[in-house]
Amino acid sequence: MSPPAPTPLFRANGPLPGSVHVTTLGPHGAPPVLFVHGSTSWGDDPHYGFAAQAPLAGRFRLLLMDRRGYGGSPDAGESFPGDYLADDDDIAELPELTPEQWLQASVGSTGSPPPEASEPRLRAAGTALRERVCWEAAIPLPALRAAAFPKLVISGTWESAPEQDRERGGVPFMACARITAERVGGRHASVPGAGHWPHVEAPETLNGLLAELWHQAA
């Protein structure tokens, strides 16, 4: 008797058109590492994305994914151009990652001048305004805490941000990072001199933290 057909992936936003764009840096055969950006950005965006992590490609194979609605990837659907449910499916389907590796994906705003209003930037900003809101996502904290791989949550210290930005943005972000690390059984690291974008504002420090984590996980 043949096994039952697998259940199709749930896509609340409708069928996903096309596939996501991934910028790949580093040699084949090196340990793969996935970077997933936040809002108003894309994978190799030099302002808010992970362009400053390129030096790590000498030791690792970096996969800089453009989420749907951003960069070179198509929209997720008519209801939401950006959708964390679609992100979850896309990450799971990336060919270079095993299920164990995608679980360890790094999932990337104030105090800096705005970048040039280019077409990709305007599209990213538009998607950020209309994507499925992330606070609806159910985070499997017990499963993450029980997982054997090392976990690291990184935040800036925000001391160089304007006082109002630090009070209303930085303090909540730092508290969220600290509590998240505690709840998933991970470690919280602070990057001095950085605010919302440690990977852009202090790339050497952040790259060192990532390399240490990845060597620990190998």
Coordinates of C-alpha atoms in Angstrom, one line a residue:
M1 CA 0.0 0.0 0.0
S2 CA 1.5 3.3 -1.0
P3 CA 1.9 6.1 1.6
P4 CA -0.6 8.9 1.5
A5 CA 0.2 12.0 -0.5
P6 CA 1.8 14.7 1.6
T7 CA -0.4 17.6 2.7
P8 CA 0.2 20.7 0.6
L9 CA 1.9 23.6 2.4
F10 CA -0.7 26.0 3.8
R11 CA -0.6 29.3 2.0
A12 CA -3.2 31.6 3.5
N13 CA -2.3 34.3 1.0
G14 CA -3.0 32.1 -2.1
P15 CA -0.6 30.3 -4.4
L16 CA 2.9 31.7 -4.4
P17 CA 4.0 32.9 -7.9
G18 CA 7.5 32.2 -9.0
S19 CA 10.4 31.7 -6.6
V20 CA 12.4 34.0 -4.3
H21 CA 15.7 35.6 -5.3
V22 CA 18.8 34.5 -3.4
T23 CA 22.2 36.2 -3.6
T24 CA 24.8 33.5 -3.0
L25 CA 28.3 34.3 -1.7
G26 CA 31.1 31.9 -0.9
P27 CA 32.4 28.5 -2.1
H28 CA 30.3 25.5 -2.9
G29 CA 30.7 22.9 -0.1
A30 CA 31.2 25.5 2.7
P31 CA 28.7 25.5 5.5
P32 CA 25.6 27.3 4.3
V33 CA 24.1 30.2 6.3
L34 CA 20.8 31.9 5.6
F35 CA 20.2 35.6 6.1
V36 CA 16.6 36.9 6.2
H37 CA 16.2 40.6 6.2
G38 CA 13.6 42.8 7.9
S39 CA 11.3 45.6 6.5
T40 CA 12.3 48.2 3.9
S41 CA 15.3 46.1 2.8
W42 CA 16.5 43.1 0.8
G43 CA 19.2 40.5 1.0
D44 CA 22.3 42.4 -0.2
D45 CA 21.0 45.9 0.4
P46 CA 24.0 48.0 1.5
H47 CA 22.0 50.2 3.8
Y48 CA 19.8 47.9 5.8
G49 CA 20.6 44.4 4.4
F50 CA 23.6 42.1 4.7
A51 CA 26.1 43.5 2.3
A52 CA 28.5 44.1 5.2
Q53 CA 28.5 40.4 6.0
A54 CA 30.3 39.6 2.7
P55 CA 33.7 39.0 4.4
L56 CA 32.2 35.9 6.0
A57 CA 32.0 34.4 2.6
G58 CA 35.6 33.3 2.8
R59 CA 34.6 30.6 5.3
F60 CA 30.9 30.1 4.8
R61 CA 28.4 30.0 2.0
L62 CA 26.1 32.9 2.5
L63 CA 22.5 32.8 1.2
L64 CA 21.0 36.3 1.2
M65 CA 17.3 35.8 0.5
D66 CA 15.0 38.6 -0.8
R67 CA 11.7 38.1 1.0
R68 CA 8.6 38.3 -1.2
G69 CA 7.7 41.8 -2.0
Y70 CA 11.3 42.9 -1.6
G71 CA 14.4 43.1 -3.9
G72 CA 14.3 40.6 -6.8
S73 CA 11.5 38.4 -5.4
P74 CA 7.9 38.5 -6.6
D75 CA 5.1 39.6 -4.3
A76 CA 3.5 36.9 -2.0
G77 CA 0.0 37.5 -3.3
E78 CA -2.8 40.0 -3.7
S79 CA -3.7 40.3 -0.1
F80 CA -0.2 40.8 1.3
P81 CA 2.9 41.5 -0.9
G82 CA 4.9 40.4 2.1
D83 CA 3.8 37.5 4.2
Y84 CA 5.7 35.7 7.0
L85 CA 3.8 32.5 6.2
A86 CA 5.2 32.7 2.7
D87 CA 8.6 33.4 4.1
D88 CA 8.4 30.2 6.2
D89 CA 7.5 28.1 3.1
D90 CA 10.2 29.8 1.0
I91 CA 12.9 29.2 3.5
A92 CA 12.0 25.6 3.9
E93 CA 12.1 25.1 0.2
L94 CA 15.6 26.6 -0.4
P95 CA 17.6 23.8 -2.1
E96 CA 20.9 24.4 -0.2
L97 CA 19.5 24.0 3.3
T98 CA 18.5 21.0 5.2
P99 CA 15.6 21.2 7.7
E100 CA 18.0 21.4 10.5
Q101 CA 20.0 24.3 8.9
W102 CA 16.9 26.4 8.0
L103 CA 15.8 26.2 11.6
Q104 CA 19.0 28.1 12.5
A105 CA 18.3 30.9 10.0
S106 CA 19.0 34.5 11.1
V107 CA 15.9 36.3 10.9
G108 CA 17.6 40.8 10.5
S109 CA 15.4 52.0 13.0
T110 CA 16.2 55.0 14.0
G111 CA 19.0 57.5 14.1
S112 CA 20.3 57.2 10.6
P113 CA 19.6 59.4 7.5
P114 CA 17.2 57.8 5.0
P115 CA 18.8 56.1 2.0
E116 CA 18.1 57.2 -1.6
A117 CA 14.5 56.7 -2.7
S118 CA 15.4 54.3 -5.5
E119 CA 12.8 52.0 -7.1
P120 CA 13.8 49.0 -5.0
R121 CA 13.7 51.1 -1.8
L122 CA 10.3 52.5 -2.6
R123 CA 9.0 49.0 -3.3
A124 CA 10.4 47.7 0.0
A125 CA 8.8 50.6 1.9
G126 CA 5.5 49.9 0.2
T127 CA 5.6 46.2 1.1
A128 CA 6.5 47.1 4.7
L129 CA 3.3 49.1 4.9
R130 CA 1.1 46.3 3.5
E131 CA 2.6 43.0 4.7
R132 CA 1.0 40.6 7.1
V133 CA 1.8 41.9 10.5
C134 CA 4.4 39.9 12.3
W135 CA 2.8 40.0 15.8
E136 CA 0.1 37.6 14.5
A137 CA 2.8 34.9 14.2
A138 CA 2.7 32.1 16.7
I139 CA 6.4 31.5 17.9
P140 CA 7.0 27.9 19.0
L141 CA 9.1 28.9 22.1
P142 CA 9.2 25.4 23.7
A143 CA 10.4 23.7 20.5
L144 CA 13.1 26.4 20.0
R145 CA 14.2 26.1 23.6
A146 CA 14.4 22.3 23.3
A147 CA 16.4 22.4 20.0
A148 CA 20.0 21.4 20.4
F149 CA 21.6 24.0 18.2
P150 CA 23.1 27.1 19.8
K151 CA 21.0 30.3 19.7
L152 CA 22.2 33.8 19.7
V153 CA 20.1 37.0 19.9
I154 CA 22.0 40.2 19.0
S155 CA 21.0 43.8 19.7
G156 CA 22.6 47.2 19.7
T157 CA 23.1 49.3 22.8
W158 CA 21.6 52.4 21.4
E159 CA 23.7 54.8 23.4
S160 CA 24.5 56.9 20.3
A161 CA 20.8 57.3 19.3
P162 CA 18.8 60.5 20.1
E163 CA 17.4 60.3 23.6
Q164 CA 13.8 60.0 22.5
D165 CA 14.6 57.2 19.9
R166 CA 16.5 55.3 22.6
E167 CA 13.7 55.6 25.1
R168 CA 10.9 54.7 22.7
G169 CA 12.6 52.3 20.4
G170 CA 15.9 51.2 21.8
V171 CA 14.9 50.3 25.3
P172 CA 11.9 48.1 24.2
F173 CA 14.1 46.4 21.4
M174 CA 16.8 45.6 24.0
A175 CA 14.3 44.2 26.4
C176 CA 12.7 42.1 23.7
A177 CA 16.1 40.7 22.6
R178 CA 17.1 39.8 26.2
I179 CA 13.7 38.2 27.0
T180 CA 13.7 36.3 23.7
A181 CA 17.1 34.9 24.3
E182 CA 16.0 33.7 27.8
R183 CA 12.9 32.1 26.4
V184 CA 14.6 30.2 23.6
G185 CA 17.5 29.1 25.8
G186 CA 20.0 31.2 24.0
R187 CA 22.5 33.9 24.6
H188 CA 22.0 37.7 24.2
A189 CA 24.9 39.7 22.9
S190 CA 25.0 43.5 22.8
V191 CA 27.0 45.4 20.2
P192 CA 28.3 48.7 21.6
G193 CA 27.7 51.8 19.5
A194 CA 25.0 50.2 17.4
G195 CA 21.3 50.8 17.3
H196 CA 18.7 49.0 15.3
W197 CA 21.1 47.7 12.6
P198 CA 24.2 46.2 14.3
H199 CA 25.0 44.3 11.1
V200 CA 25.3 47.6 9.3
E201 CA 26.5 49.9 12.0
A202 CA 29.2 47.6 13.5
P203 CA 29.7 44.8 10.9
E204 CA 33.1 43.7 12.2
T205 CA 31.8 43.1 15.7
L206 CA 28.7 41.4 14.5
N207 CA 30.5 39.2 11.9
G208 CA 32.8 38.0 14.7
L209 CA 29.8 37.0 16.8
L210 CA 28.3 35.1 13.9
A211 CA 31.5 33.3 13.0
E212 CA 31.9 32.2 16.6
L213 CA 28.3 31.0 16.7
W214 CA 28.6 29.1 13.4
H215 CA 31.9 27.4 14.4
Q216 CA 30.2 26.4 17.6
A217 CA 27.3 24.8 15.7
A218 CA 29.6 22.9 13.2

